[in-house]
mmCIF file of C-alpha atoms and ligand atoms in Angstrom:
data_model
loop_
_atom_site.group_PDB
_atom_site.id
_atom_site.type_symbol
_atom_site.label_atom_id
_atom_site.label_comp_id
_atom_site.label_asym_id
_atom_site.label_seq_id
_atom_site.Cartn_x
_atom_site.Cartn_y
_atom_site.Cartn_z
ATOM 1 C CA MET A 20 10.676 21.102 11.139
ATOM 2 C CA ASN A 21 7.289 19.580 10.403
ATOM 3 C CA VAL A 22 7.301 17.960 6.988
ATOM 4 C CA LEU A 23 4.396 16.619 4.975
ATOM 5 C CA VAL A 24 5.628 13.667 2.909
ATOM 6 C CA THR A 25 3.126 12.517 0.293
ATOM 7 C CA GLY A 26 3.303 8.949 -1.002
ATOM 8 C CA GLY A 27 5.363 7.899 2.014
ATOM 9 C CA CYS A 28 4.154 4.288 1.880
ATOM 10 C CA GLY A 29 5.409 3.627 -1.654
ATOM 11 C CA PHE A 30 8.859 2.477 -2.705
ATOM 12 C CA ILE A 31 10.832 5.728 -2.546
ATOM 13 C CA GLY A 32 8.534 7.350 0.019
ATOM 14 C CA SER A 33 8.914 4.570 2.593
ATOM 15 C CA ASN A 34 12.685 4.537 2.137
ATOM 16 C CA LEU A 35 12.666 8.340 2.495
ATOM 17 C CA VAL A 36 10.551 8.364 5.665
ATOM 18 C CA LYS A 37 12.894 5.842 7.336
ATOM 19 C CA TYR A 38 15.953 7.730 6.091
ATOM 20 C CA LEU A 39 14.659 11.052 7.450
ATOM 21 C CA ARG A 40 13.797 9.503 10.833
ATOM 22 C CA ARG A 41 17.428 8.341 10.989
ATOM 23 C CA VAL A 42 19.217 11.492 9.864
ATOM 24 C CA ARG A 43 16.760 14.181 11.059
ATOM 25 C CA PRO A 44 15.410 12.622 14.287
ATOM 26 C CA ASP A 45 13.965 15.943 15.496
ATOM 27 C CA TRP A 46 11.645 16.362 12.534
ATOM 28 C CA THR A 47 7.998 15.373 12.655
ATOM 29 C CA LEU A 48 6.864 13.628 9.493
ATOM 30 C CA VAL A 49 3.230 13.603 8.437
ATOM 31 C CA ASN A 50 2.889 10.866 5.845
ATOM 32 C CA LEU A 51 -0.142 11.276 3.582
ATOM 33 C CA ASP A 52 -0.760 8.257 1.381
ATOM 34 C CA LYS A 53 -3.843 6.917 -0.346
ATOM 35 C CA LEU A 54 -2.565 3.333 -0.093
ATOM 36 C CA THR A 55 -3.172 2.422 -3.710
ATOM 37 C CA TYR A 56 -1.942 -0.981 -4.891
ATOM 38 C CA ALA A 57 1.591 0.479 -4.628
ATOM 39 C CA GLY A 58 1.326 1.823 -1.082
ATOM 40 C CA ASN A 59 1.988 -0.561 1.761
ATOM 41 C CA LEU A 60 2.091 0.336 5.436
ATOM 42 C CA GLU A 61 4.051 -2.831 6.042
ATOM 43 C CA ASN A 62 7.017 -0.997 4.469
ATOM 44 C CA LEU A 63 7.045 1.177 7.606
ATOM 45 C CA LYS A 64 6.515 -1.542 10.208
ATOM 46 C CA GLU A 65 9.649 -0.536 12.091
ATOM 47 C CA LEU A 66 8.131 2.920 12.756
ATOM 48 C CA GLU A 67 5.065 1.554 14.567
ATOM 49 C CA GLY A 68 4.467 3.602 17.704
ATOM 50 C CA ASP A 69 6.940 6.309 16.616
ATOM 51 C CA PRO A 70 5.332 9.607 17.711
ATOM 52 C CA LYS A 71 7.283 11.557 15.097
ATOM 53 C CA HIS A 72 5.793 9.604 12.195
ATOM 54 C CA ILE A 73 2.124 10.392 11.707
ATOM 55 C CA PHE A 74 0.416 8.343 9.025
ATOM 56 C CA VAL A 75 -2.770 9.659 7.418
ATOM 57 C CA ARG A 76 -4.608 7.708 4.766
ATOM 58 C CA GLY A 77 -5.877 10.151 2.160
ATOM 59 C CA ASP A 78 -5.689 11.555 -1.336
ATOM 60 C CA VAL A 79 -3.468 14.479 -2.331
ATOM 61 C CA ALA A 80 -6.415 15.738 -4.366
ATOM 62 C CA ASN A 81 -8.446 16.178 -1.140
ATOM 63 C CA ARG A 82 -7.844 19.871 -0.590
ATOM 64 C CA GLU A 83 -9.837 20.124 2.624
ATOM 65 C CA LEU A 84 -7.918 17.268 4.220
ATOM 66 C CA ILE A 85 -4.536 18.664 3.168
ATOM 67 C CA GLU A 86 -5.268 22.151 4.439
ATOM 68 C CA HIS A 87 -6.482 20.647 7.698
ATOM 69 C CA LEU A 88 -3.252 18.629 8.059
ATOM 70 C CA MET A 89 -1.125 21.649 7.217
ATOM 71 C CA ALA A 90 -2.862 23.741 9.864
ATOM 72 C CA VAL A 91 -3.023 21.136 12.633
ATOM 73 C CA HIS A 92 0.582 19.975 12.205
ATOM 74 C CA ARG A 93 1.969 23.425 11.351
ATOM 75 C CA ILE A 94 3.626 22.068 8.214
ATOM 76 C CA ASP A 95 6.822 23.897 7.201
ATOM 77 C CA ALA A 96 7.716 21.926 4.095
ATOM 78 C CA VAL A 97 6.192 19.464 1.642
ATOM 79 C CA MET A 98 8.031 16.613 -0.055
ATOM 80 C CA HIS A 99 5.676 15.539 -2.822
ATOM 81 C CA LEU A 100 6.192 11.969 -3.975
ATOM 82 C CA ALA A 101 2.620 10.646 -4.250
ATOM 83 C CA ALA A 102 1.940 9.590 -7.809
ATOM 84 C CA GLU A 103 0.870 6.829 -10.080
ATOM 85 C CA SER A 104 4.320 5.720 -11.135
ATOM 86 C CA HIS A 105 4.355 2.843 -13.623
ATOM 87 C CA VAL A 106 4.651 3.528 -17.365
ATOM 88 C CA ASP A 107 3.001 0.251 -18.432
ATOM 89 C CA ARG A 108 -0.048 0.978 -16.259
ATOM 90 C CA SER A 109 -0.289 4.468 -17.753
ATOM 91 C CA ILE A 110 -0.553 2.872 -21.196
ATOM 92 C CA LEU A 111 -3.371 0.585 -20.036
ATOM 93 C CA GLY A 112 -5.244 3.355 -18.195
ATOM 94 C CA PRO A 113 -4.003 6.970 -18.331
ATOM 95 C CA GLU A 114 -6.857 8.534 -16.386
ATOM 96 C CA ALA A 115 -5.645 7.631 -12.916
ATOM 97 C CA PHE A 116 -2.333 9.304 -13.813
ATOM 98 C CA ILE A 117 -3.969 12.594 -14.728
ATOM 99 C CA GLN A 118 -6.076 12.473 -11.575
ATOM 100 C CA ALA A 119 -3.267 11.737 -9.138
ATOM 101 C CA ASN A 120 -0.247 13.313 -10.779
ATOM 102 C CA VAL A 121 -1.729 16.431 -12.365
ATOM 103 C CA LEU A 122 -4.897 17.304 -10.440
ATOM 104 C CA GLY A 123 -3.518 15.991 -7.156
ATOM 105 C CA THR A 124 -0.388 18.137 -7.522
ATOM 106 C CA GLN A 125 -2.491 21.182 -8.342
ATOM 107 C CA GLN A 126 -4.492 20.769 -5.129
ATOM 108 C CA LEU A 127 -1.358 20.284 -3.075
ATOM 109 C CA LEU A 128 0.254 23.390 -4.564
ATOM 110 C CA GLU A 129 -2.837 25.458 -3.891
ATOM 111 C CA ALA A 130 -3.072 24.219 -0.323
ATOM 112 C CA SER A 131 0.649 24.949 0.206
ATOM 113 C CA ARG A 132 0.195 28.487 -1.061
ATOM 114 C CA THR A 133 -2.884 29.123 1.038
ATOM 115 C CA ARG A 134 -1.316 27.727 4.192
ATOM 116 C CA GLY A 135 2.032 29.473 3.813
ATOM 117 C CA VAL A 136 4.238 26.394 3.388
ATOM 118 C CA LYS A 137 7.860 27.559 3.356
ATOM 119 C CA ARG A 138 9.260 25.036 0.870
ATOM 120 C CA PHE A 139 7.683 22.665 -1.644
ATOM 121 C CA LEU A 140 9.910 19.899 -3.007
ATOM 122 C CA MET A 141 8.450 18.515 -6.232
ATOM 123 C CA VAL A 142 9.790 15.014 -6.841
ATOM 124 C CA SER A 143 9.801 14.798 -10.604
ATOM 125 C CA THR A 144 11.593 12.391 -12.939
ATOM 126 C CA ASP A 145 14.131 12.299 -15.760
ATOM 127 C CA GLU A 146 11.366 10.880 -17.955
ATOM 128 C CA VAL A 147 10.152 14.455 -18.531
ATOM 129 C CA TYR A 148 13.038 14.819 -21.008
ATOM 130 C CA GLY A 149 11.884 11.976 -23.259
ATOM 131 C CA SER A 150 14.424 9.745 -24.964
ATOM 132 C CA LEU A 151 18.102 10.202 -25.824
ATOM 133 C CA GLY A 152 20.007 8.801 -28.789
ATOM 134 C CA PRO A 153 23.204 6.800 -28.227
ATOM 135 C CA THR A 154 25.122 9.853 -26.953
ATOM 136 C CA GLY A 155 24.512 12.915 -24.802
ATOM 137 C CA TYR A 156 22.991 13.565 -21.373
ATOM 138 C CA PHE A 157 19.937 15.243 -19.906
ATOM 139 C CA THR A 158 20.765 18.569 -18.300
ATOM 140 C CA GLU A 159 18.267 20.771 -16.452
ATOM 141 C CA THR A 160 17.839 22.834 -19.628
ATOM 142 C CA SER A 161 17.210 19.919 -22.008
ATOM 143 C CA PRO A 162 13.861 20.198 -23.816
ATOM 144 C CA LEU A 163 10.895 18.561 -22.118
ATOM 145 C CA GLN A 164 9.606 15.857 -24.478
ATOM 146 C CA PRO A 165 7.722 13.262 -22.443
ATOM 147 C CA SER A 166 6.586 10.177 -24.356
ATOM 148 C CA SER A 167 4.201 8.199 -22.148
ATOM 149 C CA PRO A 168 1.016 9.194 -20.316
ATOM 150 C CA TYR A 169 3.026 8.710 -17.106
ATOM 151 C CA SER A 170 5.860 11.024 -18.120
ATOM 152 C CA ALA A 171 3.463 13.570 -19.624
ATOM 153 C CA SER A 172 1.511 13.691 -16.359
ATOM 154 C CA LYS A 173 4.731 14.119 -14.370
ATOM 155 C CA THR A 174 5.883 16.874 -16.737
ATOM 156 C CA SER A 175 2.585 18.655 -16.142
ATOM 157 C CA ALA A 176 3.058 18.419 -12.382
ATOM 158 C CA ASP A 177 6.683 19.543 -12.633
ATOM 159 C CA LEU A 178 5.699 22.612 -14.696
ATOM 160 C CA LEU A 179 2.746 23.420 -12.455
ATOM 161 C CA ALA A 180 5.094 23.476 -9.477
ATOM 162 C CA LEU A 181 7.474 25.869 -11.276
ATOM 163 C CA ALA A 182 4.516 28.039 -12.324
ATOM 164 C CA TRP A 183 3.375 28.275 -8.691
ATOM 165 C CA HIS A 184 6.842 29.597 -7.903
ATOM 166 C CA HIS A 185 7.016 32.103 -10.735
ATOM 167 C CA THR A 186 3.438 33.337 -10.487
ATOM 168 C CA PHE A 187 2.539 33.038 -6.817
ATOM 169 C CA GLY A 188 5.958 33.109 -5.164
ATOM 170 C CA LEU A 189 5.641 29.665 -3.591
ATOM 171 C CA ASP A 190 9.124 28.434 -2.652
ATOM 172 C CA VAL A 191 9.476 25.450 -4.996
ATOM 173 C CA VAL A 192 12.434 23.193 -5.771
ATOM 174 C CA VAL A 193 12.093 20.516 -8.472
ATOM 175 C CA THR A 194 14.192 17.344 -8.648
ATOM 176 C CA ARG A 195 14.375 15.063 -11.677
ATOM 177 C CA CYS A 196 15.865 11.704 -10.819
ATOM 178 C CA SER A 197 16.789 8.702 -12.922
ATOM 179 C CA ASN A 198 15.540 5.116 -12.349
ATOM 180 C CA ASN A 199 15.719 3.978 -8.736
ATOM 181 C CA TYR A 200 16.314 0.484 -7.407
ATOM 182 C CA GLY A 201 16.460 -0.983 -3.916
ATOM 183 C CA ARG A 202 14.377 -2.669 -1.249
ATOM 184 C CA TYR A 203 10.558 -2.350 -1.170
ATOM 185 C CA GLN A 204 10.193 -1.627 -4.879
ATOM 186 C CA PHE A 205 6.923 -2.996 -6.175
ATOM 187 C CA PRO A 206 7.562 -6.109 -8.292
ATOM 188 C CA GLU A 207 6.121 -4.615 -11.464
ATOM 189 C CA LYS A 208 9.297 -2.590 -12.138
ATOM 190 C CA LEU A 209 12.215 -4.127 -14.022
ATOM 191 C CA ILE A 210 14.599 -5.226 -11.261
ATOM 192 C CA PRO A 211 12.210 -6.731 -8.671
ATOM 193 C CA LEU A 212 10.032 -8.271 -11.391
ATOM 194 C CA MET A 213 13.023 -10.091 -12.866
ATOM 195 C CA VAL A 214 14.232 -11.283 -9.452
ATOM 196 C CA VAL A 215 10.809 -12.627 -8.498
ATOM 197 C CA ASN A 216 10.282 -14.355 -11.856
ATOM 198 C CA ALA A 217 13.758 -15.885 -11.734
ATOM 199 C CA LEU A 218 13.149 -17.222 -8.226
ATOM 200 C CA HIS A 219 9.931 -18.843 -9.513
ATOM 201 C CA ASP A 220 11.673 -20.205 -12.650
ATOM 202 C CA LYS A 221 9.242 -18.170 -14.727
ATOM 203 C CA PRO A 222 10.138 -16.448 -18.044
ATOM 204 C CA LEU A 223 11.901 -13.064 -17.717
ATOM 205 C CA PRO A 224 10.021 -10.769 -20.169
ATOM 206 C CA VAL A 225 12.525 -8.451 -21.863
ATOM 207 C CA TYR A 226 10.844 -5.801 -24.004
ATOM 208 C CA GLY A 227 12.059 -5.363 -27.597
ATOM 209 C CA ASP A 228 15.738 -6.099 -28.128
ATOM 210 C CA GLY A 229 16.714 -5.491 -24.481
ATOM 211 C CA ALA A 230 19.120 -2.727 -25.497
ATOM 212 C CA ASN A 231 17.145 0.146 -23.958
ATOM 213 C CA VAL A 232 19.317 2.009 -21.481
ATOM 214 C CA ARG A 233 18.371 3.325 -18.050
ATOM 215 C CA ASP A 234 20.612 5.253 -15.627
ATOM 216 C CA TRP A 235 20.282 3.548 -12.232
ATOM 217 C CA LEU A 236 20.470 5.082 -8.773
ATOM 218 C CA HIS A 237 20.157 3.386 -5.388
ATOM 219 C CA VAL A 238 17.026 4.584 -3.617
ATOM 220 C CA GLU A 239 18.993 5.723 -0.542
ATOM 221 C CA ASP A 240 21.112 7.946 -2.758
ATOM 222 C CA HIS A 241 17.906 9.445 -4.123
ATOM 223 C CA CYS A 242 16.736 10.027 -0.530
ATOM 224 C CA SER A 243 19.952 11.826 0.401
ATOM 225 C CA ALA A 244 19.638 13.954 -2.741
ATOM 226 C CA LEU A 245 16.045 14.868 -1.873
ATOM 227 C CA LEU A 246 17.083 15.990 1.599
ATOM 228 C CA THR A 247 19.961 17.987 0.118
ATOM 229 C CA ALA A 248 17.630 19.678 -2.362
ATOM 230 C CA LEU A 249 15.090 20.407 0.387
ATOM 231 C CA GLU A 250 17.675 21.979 2.681
ATOM 232 C CA LYS A 251 20.064 23.617 0.251
ATOM 233 C CA GLY A 252 18.303 23.946 -3.113
ATOM 234 C CA ARG A 253 17.599 27.395 -4.481
ATOM 235 C CA ALA A 254 13.948 28.376 -4.913
ATOM 236 C CA GLY A 255 12.677 28.036 -8.471
ATOM 237 C CA GLU A 256 15.568 25.775 -9.497
ATOM 238 C CA VAL A 257 15.559 22.304 -11.014
ATOM 239 C CA TYR A 258 18.139 19.686 -9.986
ATOM 240 C CA ASN A 259 18.833 16.512 -11.947
ATOM 241 C CA ILE A 260 19.734 13.506 -9.794
ATOM 242 C CA GLY A 261 21.684 10.540 -11.128
ATOM 243 C CA GLY A 262 24.614 8.284 -10.352
ATOM 244 C CA ASN A 263 26.241 7.856 -13.795
ATOM 245 C CA SER A 264 25.232 4.199 -13.945
ATOM 246 C CA GLU A 265 23.887 3.548 -17.407
ATOM 247 C CA ARG A 266 23.033 -0.069 -18.128
ATOM 248 C CA LYS A 267 21.223 -1.892 -20.909
ATOM 249 C CA ASN A 268 18.179 -3.782 -19.627
ATOM 250 C CA ILE A 269 19.547 -7.082 -20.866
ATOM 251 C CA GLU A 270 22.787 -6.582 -18.903
ATOM 252 C CA ILE A 271 20.764 -6.157 -15.735
ATOM 253 C CA VAL A 272 18.591 -9.177 -16.431
ATOM 254 C CA LYS A 273 21.680 -11.327 -16.999
ATOM 255 C CA ALA A 274 23.333 -9.977 -13.849
ATOM 256 C CA ILE A 275 20.231 -10.868 -11.817
ATOM 257 C CA LEU A 276 20.179 -14.406 -13.229
ATOM 258 C CA GLY A 277 23.831 -14.749 -12.263
ATOM 259 C CA LEU A 278 23.160 -13.505 -8.730
ATOM 260 C CA VAL A 279 20.302 -15.956 -8.120
ATOM 261 C CA GLY A 280 22.022 -18.825 -9.946
ATOM 262 C CA LYS A 281 19.394 -19.327 -12.660
ATOM 263 C CA PRO A 282 19.976 -20.043 -16.382
ATOM 264 C CA GLU A 283 19.801 -17.426 -19.151
ATOM 265 C CA SER A 284 17.344 -19.727 -20.950
ATOM 266 C CA LEU A 285 14.676 -18.085 -18.740
ATOM 267 C CA ILE A 286 15.055 -14.844 -20.749
ATOM 268 C CA LYS A 287 12.139 -14.284 -23.102
ATOM 269 C CA TYR A 288 12.178 -11.402 -25.573
ATOM 270 C CA VAL A 289 8.621 -10.091 -25.801
ATOM 271 C CA LYS A 290 6.666 -7.483 -27.744
ATOM 272 C CA ASP A 291 8.017 -4.005 -27.060
ATOM 273 C CA ARG A 292 6.325 -1.362 -24.900
ATOM 274 C CA PRO A 293 4.529 1.176 -27.158
ATOM 275 C CA GLY A 294 6.531 4.423 -27.369
ATOM 276 C CA HIS A 295 9.388 2.822 -25.412
ATOM 277 C CA ASP A 296 12.070 5.438 -24.603
ATOM 278 C CA ARG A 297 15.439 4.186 -25.851
ATOM 279 C CA ARG A 298 17.904 5.768 -23.495
ATOM 280 C CA TYR A 299 17.987 7.895 -20.341
ATOM 281 C CA ALA A 300 21.213 9.397 -18.984
ATOM 282 C CA ILE A 301 21.486 12.131 -16.400
ATOM 283 C CA ASP A 302 24.098 14.836 -16.122
ATOM 284 C CA PRO A 303 24.141 15.425 -12.330
ATOM 285 C CA THR A 304 26.803 18.165 -12.394
ATOM 286 C CA LYS A 305 24.518 20.852 -10.971
ATOM 287 C CA ILE A 306 23.480 19.061 -7.775
ATOM 288 C CA ARG A 307 27.026 17.770 -7.274
ATOM 289 C CA THR A 308 28.805 21.094 -7.683
ATOM 290 C CA GLU A 309 26.187 23.519 -6.395
ATOM 291 C CA LEU A 310 24.799 21.486 -3.483
ATOM 292 C CA GLY A 311 27.697 19.096 -2.821
ATOM 293 C CA TRP A 312 25.644 15.886 -3.146
ATOM 294 C CA THR A 313 27.326 12.603 -4.089
ATOM 295 C CA PRO A 314 25.889 9.078 -4.274
ATOM 296 C CA ALA A 315 27.253 6.484 -1.853
ATOM 297 C CA HIS A 316 26.420 3.220 -3.663
ATOM 298 C CA THR A 317 27.954 1.607 -6.714
ATOM 299 C CA PHE A 318 25.497 -0.153 -8.990
ATOM 300 C CA GLU A 319 27.122 -3.581 -8.778
ATOM 301 C CA GLN A 320 27.176 -3.620 -4.984
ATOM 302 C CA GLY A 321 23.726 -2.051 -4.721
ATOM 303 C CA LEU A 322 22.222 -4.570 -7.130
ATOM 304 C CA GLN A 323 23.776 -7.465 -5.233
ATOM 305 C CA GLU A 324 22.375 -6.212 -1.906
ATOM 306 C CA THR A 325 18.978 -5.546 -3.448
ATOM 307 C CA VAL A 326 18.716 -9.011 -4.984
ATOM 308 C CA ARG A 327 19.736 -10.538 -1.648
ATOM 309 C CA TRP A 328 17.001 -8.520 0.081
ATOM 310 C CA TYR A 329 14.340 -9.887 -2.293
ATOM 311 C CA VAL A 330 15.642 -13.435 -1.780
ATOM 312 C CA ASP A 331 15.504 -12.984 2.004
ATOM 313 C CA ASN A 332 12.129 -11.200 2.042
ATOM 314 C CA ALA A 333 9.934 -13.441 -0.067
ATOM 315 C CA ALA A 334 7.123 -13.022 2.488
ATOM 316 C CA TRP A 335 7.002 -9.280 1.702
ATOM 317 C CA TRP A 336 6.641 -9.617 -2.061
ATOM 318 C CA GLU A 337 4.380 -12.655 -1.878
ATOM 319 C CA ARG A 338 1.834 -10.619 0.082
ATOM 320 C CA VAL A 339 2.285 -7.596 -2.141
ATOM 321 C CA MET A 340 1.728 -9.687 -5.253
ATOM 322 C CA SER A 341 -1.554 -11.198 -4.167
ATOM 323 C CA GLY A 342 -4.990 -10.050 -5.317
ATOM 324 C CA ALA A 343 -5.217 -6.920 -7.419
ATOM 325 C CA TYR A 344 -1.614 -7.079 -8.505
ATOM 326 C CA ARG A 345 -2.017 -10.560 -9.939
ATOM 327 C CA GLN A 346 -4.975 -9.423 -12.033
ATOM 328 C CA TYR A 347 -2.921 -6.525 -13.429
ATOM 329 C CA PHE A 348 -0.003 -8.813 -14.116
ATOM 330 C CA GLU A 349 -2.180 -11.148 -16.152
ATOM 331 C CA THR A 350 -3.600 -8.317 -18.307
ATOM 332 C CA GLN A 351 -0.150 -6.822 -18.858
ATOM 333 C CA TYR A 352 1.747 -9.969 -19.797
ATOM 334 C CA ARG A 353 -0.808 -12.504 -21.098
ATOM 335 C CA THR A 354 -0.630 -11.316 -24.699
ATOM 336 C CA ARG A 355 3.077 -10.437 -24.511
ATOM 337 C CA LEU A 356 4.147 -13.865 -23.257
ATOM 338 C CA ASN A 357 1.768 -15.830 -25.500
ATOM 339 C CA GLY A 358 2.199 -13.543 -28.505
HETATM 340 P P1 LIG B 15 5.271 4.044 -5.937
HETATM 341 O O1 LIG B 15 4.244 3.750 -6.981
HETATM 342 O O2 LIG B 15 6.038 2.928 -5.335
HETATM 343 O O3 LIG B 15 4.589 4.846 -4.734
HETATM 344 C C1 LIG B 15 3.648 5.853 -4.936
HETATM 345 C C2 LIG B 15 2.936 6.086 -3.613
HETATM 346 O O4 LIG B 15 2.002 7.159 -3.800
HETATM 347 C C3 LIG B 15 2.121 4.889 -3.116
HETATM 348 O O5 LIG B 15 2.348 4.683 -1.751
HETATM 349 C C4 LIG B 15 0.679 5.288 -3.395
HETATM 350 O O6 LIG B 15 -0.235 4.699 -2.476
HETATM 351 C C5 LIG B 15 0.750 6.795 -3.242
HETATM 352 N N1 LIG B 15 -0.298 7.511 -3.983
HETATM 353 C C6 LIG B 15 -0.651 7.342 -5.279
HETATM 354 N N2 LIG B 15 -1.647 8.185 -5.611
HETATM 355 C C7 LIG B 15 -1.920 8.914 -4.497
HETATM 356 C C8 LIG B 15 -2.834 9.965 -4.196
HETATM 357 N N3 LIG B 15 -3.685 10.414 -5.124
HETATM 358 N N4 LIG B 15 -2.834 10.492 -2.957
HETATM 359 C C9 LIG B 15 -1.978 10.036 -1.999
HETATM 360 N N5 LIG B 15 -1.105 9.032 -2.221
HETATM 361 C C10 LIG B 15 -1.069 8.485 -3.460
HETATM 362 O O7 LIG B 15 6.239 5.117 -6.613
HETATM 363 P P2 LIG B 15 7.792 5.394 -6.357
HETATM 364 O O8 LIG B 15 8.588 4.592 -7.316
HETATM 365 O O9 LIG B 15 8.073 5.320 -4.910
HETATM 366 O O10 LIG B 15 7.885 6.916 -6.847
HETATM 367 C C11 LIG B 15 7.656 7.992 -5.945
HETATM 368 C C12 LIG B 15 7.796 9.305 -6.684
HETATM 369 O O11 LIG B 15 9.099 9.415 -7.250
HETATM 370 C C13 LIG B 15 6.827 9.464 -7.849
HETATM 371 O O12 LIG B 15 6.387 10.802 -7.874
HETATM 372 C C14 LIG B 15 7.660 9.147 -9.074
HETATM 373 O O13 LIG B 15 7.177 9.814 -10.216
HETATM 374 C C15 LIG B 15 9.016 9.679 -8.640
HETATM 375 N N6 LIG B 15 10.183 9.034 -9.266
HETATM 376 C C16 LIG B 15 10.305 7.675 -9.251
HETATM 377 C C17 LIG B 15 11.419 7.086 -9.815
HETATM 378 C C18 LIG B 15 11.609 5.579 -9.787
HETATM 379 O O14 LIG B 15 12.546 5.071 -10.406
HETATM 380 N N7 LIG B 15 10.784 4.828 -9.078
HETATM 381 C C19 LIG B 15 12.411 7.877 -10.411
HETATM 382 C C20 LIG B 15 12.253 9.275 -10.410
HETATM 383 C C21 LIG B 15 11.128 9.835 -9.829
HETATM 384 P P1 LIG B 16 10.550 0.184 -15.580
HETATM 385 O O1 LIG B 16 11.101 -0.472 -14.365
HETATM 386 O O2 LIG B 16 9.084 0.008 -15.902
HETATM 387 O O3 LIG B 16 10.935 1.733 -15.488
HETATM 388 P P2 LIG B 16 10.785 2.919 -16.610
HETATM 389 O O4 LIG B 16 9.992 2.431 -17.753
HETATM 390 O O5 LIG B 16 10.062 3.968 -15.834
HETATM 391 O O6 LIG B 16 12.185 3.279 -16.970
HETATM 392 O O7 LIG B 16 11.354 -0.330 -16.838
HETATM 393 C C1 LIG B 16 12.765 -0.169 -16.932
HETATM 394 C C2 LIG B 16 13.200 -0.688 -18.286
HETATM 395 O O8 LIG B 16 12.963 -2.099 -18.330
HETATM 396 C C3 LIG B 16 12.409 -0.106 -19.454
HETATM 397 O O9 LIG B 16 13.285 0.075 -20.556
HETATM 398 C C4 LIG B 16 11.379 -1.169 -19.778
HETATM 399 C C5 LIG B 16 12.100 -2.458 -19.409
HETATM 400 N N1 LIG B 16 11.233 -3.571 -18.953
HETATM 401 C C6 LIG B 16 11.307 -4.824 -19.567
HETATM 402 O O10 LIG B 16 12.079 -5.052 -20.511
HETATM 403 N N2 LIG B 16 10.488 -5.830 -19.106
HETATM 404 C C7 LIG B 16 9.587 -5.627 -18.079
HETATM 405 O O11 LIG B 16 8.839 -6.566 -17.727
HETATM 406 C C8 LIG B 16 9.544 -4.341 -17.458
HETATM 407 C C9 LIG B 16 8.614 -4.065 -16.320
HETATM 408 C C10 LIG B 16 10.396 -3.336 -17.921
#
């Protein structure tokens, strides 16, 4: 198998590339990544010199480049992860999200169709379903009601992929996963941001009342689900991915403070995110029963290991947080923390 992985230098992508090299050592992986602020080749340092991992810096919207890669490397399957991925950034500047997530996906789908790719795995998100009340779960047939520019752009990509199946016969499988956590997550997302701030004795900015709920999954469990969906998923089907680990944000923030031995007085409730989804919760019955996937990590153990990794790998996040990231951080939190 020759697989084109897009976004393979980001958080999930880099974990996926390393996971696939481990469990499918015969596969050749072509990793196409634009290396935006969120993409970091350092995440893949251990694959340096590996002939079965071919890194190409480029944009998924570059049709000519993609078709060239598909032809030269005789690509069988695409795992499409490349995206602008952070809700708060999509509120500050939606355009990049439309460009990468919508138009980029369109180009990739067209190239896949033209070049006869045998399977296209669209890595979507549970955020396409919008927000839940205090009860209930997202199933694959829940209405699509995205709230943020990020989730709306992902919903567009998700539906484009399904349309390319229905209209053009491209073999597409869509996965919609809940919030991931684990090593190499960019420290703008909840868990790594809180760990890094706590280690610096800086305020931990909790949006609103801190009672928003997310359903957490260890990134390696997401990777194993993606491989399962790629190999066993039925064409044209959608599979929700989740580990039944709902937590309120404030519970997580307090758990992190406990793990790094810092006081709860660092918690600072700040102005809420506009349009903030209240609760996400995935019903993963379909992927579990139909494809036989199960997660391997519990949240408590996974969180503990993840926090330890950030404590032990300060050099990684210190480099990642320099320059452009710092500028973004200041725009995002200056008014929230002072307001
Ligand atoms: P990330 O922001 O860490 O990584 C995204 C990667 O895509 C980066 O390496 C970036 O350089 C690359 N990229 C961005 N635009 C590109 C373009 N135009 N061309 C080529 N490469 C480009 O994101 P992540 O958290 O690893 O998420 C990966 C995918 O999984 C996304 O599609 C996201 O929507 C989806 N997802 C994420 C989560 C989560 O909790 N993080 C949950 C469900 C689904
Ligand atoms: P995030 O990691 O941005 O993921 P998403 O919005 O895609 O679910 O945020 C997870 C939750 O944490 C979400 O409810 C917003 C909240 N949050 C904070 O309270 N403070 C923060 O600084 C960040 C980044 C997120």
